[in-house]
Every structure is written in C-alpha cells, then in structure tokens.
Amino acid sequence: MGRKAKFSQEKKLEIVKAYLEGKASSLDLSRLYGCNASTVRSWVEKYQVLGEDALRESSRNQSYTSEFKQIVAEEYLKGDISLRALAVKHNIRNNKQIQDWIKRYNGHEELKSYKRTDGGVDMAKGRKTTYEERIEIVEYCMKNGKDYTAAATKYEVSYHQVYDWVKKYNKGGVVSLKDNRGKGKDIENMDETERLAAENRLLRAKVERLEIEIEF
C-alpha cells in the first residue's frame, strides 16, 4: 500500500501558482505550508515541464524496471543533465533514488525490477510497430519534453524502444525510423514527399515544445 500524501494535488497546485504568480518565495511558502523550500521548487519544476498531472500523488508505490533504471543512470553519467532535472524529466519521486541507481550501476550491481501489481503496462515489454506508429510516438515524445515514460505507457511499447527511436531520429532524421528488415521498402528508396512530410511533422513538434518552454 502506498503512503498517504501529506499534500493533495489541489494543495500542491495552489502552492505552485502562488510561487509562479510572485505572491511568495519558496522559503515563505515552505514556512506557511510546513514543507521544505526544495520541495516547493521541485513541484514548480515538475508543473512547468509536465503540467498538473505531475503533481498527482500515485495511489501505489512507484515501480521501475531494471531497463528504466539503467537508462536513467546512463543519461546522468553523460554529464548533460542534473539529478534534479532528471528526476523532473522522468517524474521520479526524489534524487536519492537516482543516486542509488547510479551507485549500483557504477558498482556493476544488478538493477532489479519490481513487478507491477496494478494491471498497468509493463514498460520492459516491447512490441512490433509500424513506421507511422514510430513517427507518432516520437512526435508525442517531442511535444512532451522527451517524456519517454509517458510515451511508453500511452503507446504500450517499452521505454527502451521510445528512447532508441528518439535517439535515432535526432541522429539520422526520419529515415532512421524506417524498419529496413525483410521485404519492406529500402530507406534509400523512400518517397521524397513521404520523407519531407514526416520531417515537417516532427519539426513542428519540436517547435511547439520550444514555444511552451519559452513561455515559462
């Protein structure tokens, strides 16, 4: 059974809006509501990146696959993102969880998975997808700040699949999302109109995300 939340989603949103509207500092709000200033800032960051849903308390203890933990640890070790930003990006409860995964990863210890019992999608299990599906999934991921977890859950694919498709797209464009195995059409023979349409679709997703970030 998950622990009872001290602050409801509505209360968190109230605190976040008070901060963003300049009514009080994170320190003032922490004193007023009886929480840490760092917690207030964390809620603000999550809200700015993921919206109101990021402030919702899960009804169960959050579980993560070994695959997910490894990808998060490797992402941090690349040196391009802080622990806090990584926690916000993947909606992970706190930095200490990530630090523990990194420690285990560096020590070559097993990053164990915890089985979900709520009937939700097992993000460790991938599935076959069409080219159009991969375009749609990457587009969704781009529009939502590269939220691989949300994309994996929404489209019932593995976290690793989403991560890999976005990585391929960033490196080689839409042609890299084409499955060239079997009797499918060769990447080199893709219709130019098809290629440009897909590129424009994903570029629009990038622009929309940048516009949202600029507003904040």
PDB file of C-alpha atoms in Angstrom:
ATOM      1  CA  MET A   1       0.000   0.000   0.000  1.00  0.00           C
ATOM      2  CA  GLY A   2       1.366   3.443  -0.918  1.00  0.00           C
ATOM      3  CA  ARG A   3       1.944   6.035   1.759  1.00  0.00           C
ATOM      4  CA  LYS A   4      -0.706   8.677   2.360  1.00  0.00           C
ATOM      5  CA  ALA A   5       0.084  12.007   0.728  1.00  0.00           C
ATOM      6  CA  LYS A   6       0.548  14.981   3.037  1.00  0.00           C
ATOM      7  CA  PHE A   7      -0.404  17.394   0.265  1.00  0.00           C
ATOM      8  CA  SER A   8      -3.186  16.819  -2.238  1.00  0.00           C
ATOM      9  CA  GLN A   9      -2.760  17.679  -5.906  1.00  0.00           C
ATOM     10  CA  GLU A  10      -5.009  20.711  -5.387  1.00  0.00           C
ATOM     11  CA  LYS A  11      -2.898  21.975  -2.483  1.00  0.00           C
ATOM     12  CA  LYS A  12       0.343  21.499  -4.427  1.00  0.00           C
ATOM     13  CA  LEU A  13      -1.154  23.401  -7.360  1.00  0.00           C
ATOM     14  CA  GLU A  14      -2.195  26.198  -5.015  1.00  0.00           C
ATOM     15  CA  ILE A  15       1.377  26.476  -3.711  1.00  0.00           C
ATOM     16  CA  VAL A  16       2.902  26.312  -7.196  1.00  0.00           C
ATOM     17  CA  LYS A  17       0.626  29.037  -8.555  1.00  0.00           C
ATOM     18  CA  ALA A  18       1.354  31.263  -5.561  1.00  0.00           C
ATOM     19  CA  TYR A  19       5.060  30.920  -6.340  1.00  0.00           C
ATOM     20  CA  LEU A  20       4.729  31.464 -10.096  1.00  0.00           C
ATOM     21  CA  GLU A  21       2.498  34.498  -9.598  1.00  0.00           C
ATOM     22  CA  GLY A  22       5.149  36.059  -7.379  1.00  0.00           C
ATOM     23  CA  LYS A  23       2.970  36.104  -4.274  1.00  0.00           C
ATOM     24  CA  ALA A  24       5.620  34.431  -2.125  1.00  0.00           C
ATOM     25  CA  SER A  25       9.080  32.883  -2.296  1.00  0.00           C
ATOM     26  CA  SER A  26       9.703  29.157  -1.963  1.00  0.00           C
ATOM     27  CA  LEU A  27      11.024  29.798   1.558  1.00  0.00           C
ATOM     28  CA  ASP A  28       7.925  31.778   2.569  1.00  0.00           C
ATOM     29  CA  LEU A  29       5.639  29.086   1.162  1.00  0.00           C
ATOM     30  CA  SER A  30       7.579  26.325   2.900  1.00  0.00           C
ATOM     31  CA  ARG A  31       7.083  28.069   6.238  1.00  0.00           C
ATOM     32  CA  LEU A  32       3.430  28.776   5.558  1.00  0.00           C
ATOM     33  CA  TYR A  33       2.529  25.228   4.498  1.00  0.00           C
ATOM     34  CA  GLY A  34       5.031  23.257   6.560  1.00  0.00           C
ATOM     35  CA  CYS A  35       7.200  21.751   3.831  1.00  0.00           C
ATOM     36  CA  ASN A  36      10.750  22.191   2.550  1.00  0.00           C
ATOM     37  CA  ALA A  37      11.616  25.036   0.175  1.00  0.00           C
ATOM     38  CA  SER A  38      13.338  22.476  -2.071  1.00  0.00           C
ATOM     39  CA  THR A  39      10.054  20.553  -2.241  1.00  0.00           C
ATOM     40  CA  VAL A  40       8.228  23.676  -3.398  1.00  0.00           C
ATOM     41  CA  ARG A  41      10.823  24.258  -6.116  1.00  0.00           C
ATOM     42  CA  SER A  42      10.546  20.619  -7.165  1.00  0.00           C
ATOM     43  CA  TRP A  43       6.764  20.925  -7.561  1.00  0.00           C
ATOM     44  CA  VAL A  44       7.222  24.101  -9.598  1.00  0.00           C
ATOM     45  CA  GLU A  45       9.718  22.426 -11.931  1.00  0.00           C
ATOM     46  CA  LYS A  46       7.505  19.379 -12.399  1.00  0.00           C
ATOM     47  CA  TYR A  47       4.491  21.572 -13.109  1.00  0.00           C
ATOM     48  CA  GLN A  48       6.393  23.638 -15.674  1.00  0.00           C
ATOM     49  CA  VAL A  49       7.633  20.562 -17.520  1.00  0.00           C
ATOM     50  CA  LEU A  50       4.794  18.057 -17.146  1.00  0.00           C
ATOM     51  CA  GLY A  51       1.723  20.068 -16.127  1.00  0.00           C
ATOM     52  CA  GLU A  52      -0.809  19.397 -13.370  1.00  0.00           C
ATOM     53  CA  ASP A  53      -0.609  15.610 -13.718  1.00  0.00           C
ATOM     54  CA  ALA A  54       2.938  15.696 -12.341  1.00  0.00           C
ATOM     55  CA  LEU A  55       1.527  16.905  -9.017  1.00  0.00           C
ATOM     56  CA  ARG A  56      -0.840  13.969  -8.659  1.00  0.00           C
ATOM     57  CA  GLU A  57       0.076  11.525  -5.912  1.00  0.00           C
ATOM     58  CA  SER A  58       0.266   7.930  -7.053  1.00  0.00           C
ATOM     59  CA  SER A  59      -2.099   5.545  -5.284  1.00  0.00           C
ATOM     60  CA  ARG A  60       0.667   2.960  -5.108  1.00  0.00           C
ATOM     61  CA  ASN A  61       4.400   2.879  -4.574  1.00  0.00           C
ATOM     62  CA  GLN A  62       6.106   3.745  -7.855  1.00  0.00           C
ATOM     63  CA  SER A  63       7.852   0.844  -9.556  1.00  0.00           C
ATOM     64  CA  TYR A  64      10.583   0.941 -12.174  1.00  0.00           C
ATOM     65  CA  THR A  65      12.042  -1.711 -14.457  1.00  0.00           C
ATOM     66  CA  SER A  66      15.745  -2.563 -14.429  1.00  0.00           C
ATOM     67  CA  GLU A  67      15.863  -1.305 -18.028  1.00  0.00           C
ATOM     68  CA  PHE A  68      14.464   2.074 -16.995  1.00  0.00           C
ATOM     69  CA  LYS A  69      16.928   2.413 -14.100  1.00  0.00           C
ATOM     70  CA  GLN A  70      19.872   1.650 -16.370  1.00  0.00           C
ATOM     71  CA  ILE A  71      18.812   4.217 -18.973  1.00  0.00           C
ATOM     72  CA  VAL A  72      18.351   6.909 -16.303  1.00  0.00           C
ATOM     73  CA  ALA A  73      21.758   6.131 -14.769  1.00  0.00           C
ATOM     74  CA  GLU A  74      23.452   6.253 -18.176  1.00  0.00           C
ATOM     75  CA  GLU A  75      21.683   9.503 -19.050  1.00  0.00           C
ATOM     76  CA  TYR A  76      23.031  11.151 -15.899  1.00  0.00           C
ATOM     77  CA  LEU A  77      26.560   9.829 -16.411  1.00  0.00           C
ATOM     78  CA  LYS A  78      26.722  11.512 -19.820  1.00  0.00           C
ATOM     79  CA  GLY A  79      27.027  14.748 -17.836  1.00  0.00           C
ATOM     80  CA  ASP A  80      24.390  16.747 -19.714  1.00  0.00           C
ATOM     81  CA  ILE A  81      21.711  16.865 -17.006  1.00  0.00           C
ATOM     82  CA  SER A  82      21.500  17.378 -13.243  1.00  0.00           C
ATOM     83  CA  LEU A  83      19.928  14.943 -10.787  1.00  0.00           C
ATOM     84  CA  ARG A  84      17.032  17.305 -10.117  1.00  0.00           C
ATOM     85  CA  ALA A  85      16.346  17.889 -13.818  1.00  0.00           C
ATOM     86  CA  LEU A  86      16.500  14.148 -14.439  1.00  0.00           C
ATOM     87  CA  ALA A  87      14.024  13.462 -11.634  1.00  0.00           C
ATOM     88  CA  VAL A  88      11.645  16.075 -13.030  1.00  0.00           C
ATOM     89  CA  LYS A  89      12.017  14.821 -16.589  1.00  0.00           C
ATOM     90  CA  HIS A  90      11.104  11.238 -15.678  1.00  0.00           C
ATOM     91  CA  ASN A  91       8.736  12.113 -12.812  1.00  0.00           C
ATOM     92  CA  ILE A  92      10.868  10.263 -10.261  1.00  0.00           C
ATOM     93  CA  ARG A  93       9.995  10.974  -6.640  1.00  0.00           C
ATOM     94  CA  ASN A  94      13.417  12.150  -5.453  1.00  0.00           C
ATOM     95  CA  ASN A  95      17.091  12.449  -6.325  1.00  0.00           C
ATOM     96  CA  LYS A  96      18.141   9.780  -3.828  1.00  0.00           C
ATOM     97  CA  GLN A  97      16.535   7.052  -5.925  1.00  0.00           C
ATOM     98  CA  ILE A  98      18.593   8.083  -8.940  1.00  0.00           C
ATOM     99  CA  GLN A  99      21.764   8.333  -6.834  1.00  0.00           C
ATOM    100  CA  ASP A 100      21.188   4.773  -5.629  1.00  0.00           C
ATOM    101  CA  TRP A 101      20.728   3.513  -9.212  1.00  0.00           C
ATOM    102  CA  ILE A 102      23.918   5.292 -10.318  1.00  0.00           C
ATOM    103  CA  LYS A 103      25.864   3.811  -7.399  1.00  0.00           C
ATOM    104  CA  ARG A 104      24.645   0.315  -8.249  1.00  0.00           C
ATOM    105  CA  TYR A 105      25.282   0.854 -11.953  1.00  0.00           C
ATOM    106  CA  ASN A 106      28.857   2.046 -11.341  1.00  0.00           C
ATOM    107  CA  GLY A 107      29.425  -0.858  -8.969  1.00  0.00           C
ATOM    108  CA  HIS A 108      28.179  -3.300 -11.620  1.00  0.00           C
ATOM    109  CA  GLU A 109      25.394  -4.392  -9.283  1.00  0.00           C
ATOM    110  CA  GLU A 110      22.083  -5.691 -10.580  1.00  0.00           C
ATOM    111  CA  LEU A 111      19.377  -3.054 -11.021  1.00  0.00           C
ATOM    112  CA  LYS A 112      16.384  -5.171 -10.105  1.00  0.00           C
ATOM    113  CA  SER A 113      12.894  -4.656 -11.487  1.00  0.00           C
ATOM    114  CA  TYR A 114       9.848  -4.572  -9.266  1.00  0.00           C
ATOM    115  CA  LYS A 115       6.782  -6.265 -10.665  1.00  0.00           C
ATOM    116  CA  ARG A 116       3.684  -4.124 -11.039  1.00  0.00           C
ATOM    117  CA  THR A 117       0.516  -5.458  -9.479  1.00  0.00           C
ATOM    118  CA  ASP A 118      -1.944  -2.815 -10.643  1.00  0.00           C
ATOM    119  CA  GLY A 119      -2.583  -4.241 -14.103  1.00  0.00           C
ATOM    120  CA  GLY A 120      -0.650  -1.436 -15.772  1.00  0.00           C
ATOM    121  CA  VAL A 121       1.559  -1.717 -18.837  1.00  0.00           C
ATOM    122  CA  ASP A 122       4.876  -3.474 -18.327  1.00  0.00           C
ATOM    123  CA  MET A 123       7.279  -0.959 -19.845  1.00  0.00           C
ATOM    124  CA  ALA A 124      10.009  -3.592 -20.130  1.00  0.00           C
ATOM    125  CA  LYS A 125       7.999  -5.458 -22.772  1.00  0.00           C
ATOM    126  CA  GLY A 126       8.284  -4.128 -26.299  1.00  0.00           C
ATOM    127  CA  ARG A 127       6.155  -4.850 -29.348  1.00  0.00           C
ATOM    128  CA  LYS A 128       6.326  -4.601 -33.121  1.00  0.00           C
ATOM    129  CA  THR A 129       5.409  -1.210 -34.552  1.00  0.00           C
ATOM    130  CA  THR A 130       4.801   0.303 -37.963  1.00  0.00           C
ATOM    131  CA  TYR A 131       6.760   3.204 -39.404  1.00  0.00           C
ATOM    132  CA  GLU A 132       3.761   5.514 -38.902  1.00  0.00           C
ATOM    133  CA  GLU A 133       3.468   4.441 -35.277  1.00  0.00           C
ATOM    134  CA  ARG A 134       7.122   5.228 -34.655  1.00  0.00           C
ATOM    135  CA  ILE A 135       6.669   8.678 -36.194  1.00  0.00           C
ATOM    136  CA  GLU A 136       3.632   9.288 -33.980  1.00  0.00           C
ATOM    137  CA  ILE A 137       5.424   8.076 -30.844  1.00  0.00           C
ATOM    138  CA  VAL A 138       8.489  10.246 -31.481  1.00  0.00           C
ATOM    139  CA  GLU A 139       6.198  13.202 -32.233  1.00  0.00           C
ATOM    140  CA  TYR A 140       4.370  12.699 -28.924  1.00  0.00           C
ATOM    141  CA  CYS A 141       7.672  12.397 -27.080  1.00  0.00           C
ATOM    142  CA  MET A 142       8.987  15.625 -28.625  1.00  0.00           C
ATOM    143  CA  LYS A 143       5.821  17.534 -27.728  1.00  0.00           C
ATOM    144  CA  ASN A 144       6.036  16.331 -24.135  1.00  0.00           C
ATOM    145  CA  GLY A 145       9.621  17.208 -23.316  1.00  0.00           C
ATOM    146  CA  LYS A 146      11.028  13.779 -24.207  1.00  0.00           C
ATOM    147  CA  ASP A 147       8.894  12.072 -21.594  1.00  0.00           C
ATOM    148  CA  TYR A 148       9.841   8.510 -22.553  1.00  0.00           C
ATOM    149  CA  THR A 149       7.850   7.018 -19.694  1.00  0.00           C
ATOM    150  CA  ALA A 150       4.601   8.699 -20.732  1.00  0.00           C
ATOM    151  CA  ALA A 151       5.125   7.720 -24.375  1.00  0.00           C
ATOM    152  CA  ALA A 152       5.878   4.097 -23.457  1.00  0.00           C
ATOM    153  CA  THR A 153       2.748   3.909 -21.331  1.00  0.00           C
ATOM    154  CA  LYS A 154       0.479   5.657 -23.838  1.00  0.00           C
ATOM    155  CA  TYR A 155       1.518   3.529 -26.822  1.00  0.00           C
ATOM    156  CA  GLU A 156       2.171   0.281 -24.902  1.00  0.00           C
ATOM    157  CA  VAL A 157       5.776  -0.103 -26.013  1.00  0.00           C
ATOM    158  CA  SER A 158       8.950  -0.400 -23.953  1.00  0.00           C
ATOM    159  CA  TYR A 159      10.800   2.576 -22.521  1.00  0.00           C
ATOM    160  CA  HIS A 160      13.916   1.431 -24.352  1.00  0.00           C
ATOM    161  CA  GLN A 161      12.093   1.398 -27.705  1.00  0.00           C
ATOM    162  CA  VAL A 162      10.959   5.011 -27.277  1.00  0.00           C
ATOM    163  CA  TYR A 163      14.399   6.099 -26.106  1.00  0.00           C
ATOM    164  CA  ASP A 164      16.043   4.351 -29.064  1.00  0.00           C
ATOM    165  CA  TRP A 165      13.651   5.829 -31.657  1.00  0.00           C
ATOM    166  CA  VAL A 166      14.141   9.382 -30.380  1.00  0.00           C
ATOM    167  CA  LYS A 167      17.901   8.862 -30.315  1.00  0.00           C
ATOM    168  CA  LYS A 168      17.843   7.529 -33.889  1.00  0.00           C
ATOM    169  CA  TYR A 169      15.700  10.429 -35.080  1.00  0.00           C
ATOM    170  CA  ASN A 170      17.999  13.029 -33.505  1.00  0.00           C
ATOM    171  CA  LYS A 171      20.981  11.397 -35.163  1.00  0.00           C
ATOM    172  CA  GLY A 172      19.644  10.480 -38.595  1.00  0.00           C
ATOM    173  CA  GLY A 173      16.218  12.043 -39.110  1.00  0.00           C
ATOM    174  CA  VAL A 174      13.015  10.241 -40.058  1.00  0.00           C
ATOM    175  CA  VAL A 175      14.765   7.815 -42.395  1.00  0.00           C
ATOM    176  CA  SER A 176      16.361   6.195 -39.360  1.00  0.00           C
ATOM    177  CA  LEU A 177      12.893   5.269 -38.067  1.00  0.00           C
ATOM    178  CA  LYS A 178      12.208   3.158 -41.145  1.00  0.00           C
ATOM    179  CA  ASP A 179      12.451  -0.569 -40.481  1.00  0.00           C
ATOM    180  CA  ASN A 180      14.598  -1.844 -43.327  1.00  0.00           C
ATOM    181  CA  ARG A 181      14.325  -5.517 -42.434  1.00  0.00           C
ATOM    182  CA  GLY A 182      12.510  -8.110 -44.518  1.00  0.00           C
ATOM    183  CA  LYS A 183      10.663  -7.079 -47.667  1.00  0.00           C
ATOM    184  CA  GLY A 184       9.960  -3.521 -46.600  1.00  0.00           C
ATOM    185  CA  LYS A 185      10.868  -0.561 -48.776  1.00  0.00           C
ATOM    186  CA  ASP A 186      14.552   0.431 -48.570  1.00  0.00           C
ATOM    187  CA  ILE A 187      15.318   3.628 -46.720  1.00  0.00           C
ATOM    188  CA  GLU A 188      17.182   4.930 -49.751  1.00  0.00           C
ATOM    189  CA  ASN A 189      14.052   4.479 -51.874  1.00  0.00           C
ATOM    190  CA  MET A 190      11.663   6.365 -49.604  1.00  0.00           C
ATOM    191  CA  ASP A 191       9.443   8.760 -51.470  1.00  0.00           C
ATOM    192  CA  GLU A 192      10.734  12.336 -51.031  1.00  0.00           C
ATOM    193  CA  THR A 193       7.242  13.634 -50.263  1.00  0.00           C
ATOM    194  CA  GLU A 194       6.825  10.986 -47.571  1.00  0.00           C
ATOM    195  CA  ARG A 195      10.173  11.869 -46.055  1.00  0.00           C
ATOM    196  CA  LEU A 196       9.557  15.624 -46.027  1.00  0.00           C
ATOM    197  CA  ALA A 197       6.068  15.219 -44.565  1.00  0.00           C
ATOM    198  CA  ALA A 198       7.432  13.140 -41.691  1.00  0.00           C
ATOM    199  CA  GLU A 199      10.324  15.557 -41.090  1.00  0.00           C
ATOM    200  CA  ASN A 200       7.958  18.548 -41.014  1.00  0.00           C
ATOM    201  CA  ARG A 201       5.660  16.751 -38.606  1.00  0.00           C
ATOM    202  CA  LEU A 202       8.459  16.126 -36.117  1.00  0.00           C
ATOM    203  CA  LEU A 203       9.961  19.582 -36.563  1.00  0.00           C
ATOM    204  CA  ARG A 204       6.579  21.108 -35.712  1.00  0.00           C
ATOM    205  CA  ALA A 205       6.522  19.010 -32.540  1.00  0.00           C
ATOM    206  CA  LYS A 206       9.961  20.363 -31.606  1.00  0.00           C
ATOM    207  CA  VAL A 207       8.897  23.955 -32.265  1.00  0.00           C
ATOM    208  CA  GLU A 208       5.712  23.564 -30.216  1.00  0.00           C
ATOM    209  CA  ARG A 209       7.729  22.246 -27.289  1.00  0.00           C
ATOM    210  CA  LEU A 210      10.232  25.103 -27.534  1.00  0.00           C
ATOM    211  CA  GLU A 211       7.397  27.642 -27.575  1.00  0.00           C
ATOM    212  CA  ILE A 212       5.992  26.131 -24.377  1.00  0.00           C
ATOM    213  CA  GLU A 213       9.417  26.297 -22.696  1.00  0.00           C
ATOM    214  CA  ILE A 214       9.914  29.930 -23.774  1.00  0.00           C
ATOM    215  CA  GLU A 215       6.569  30.895 -22.218  1.00  0.00           C
ATOM    216  CA  PHE A 216       7.872  29.724 -18.849  1.00  0.00           C
TER     217      PHE A 216
END
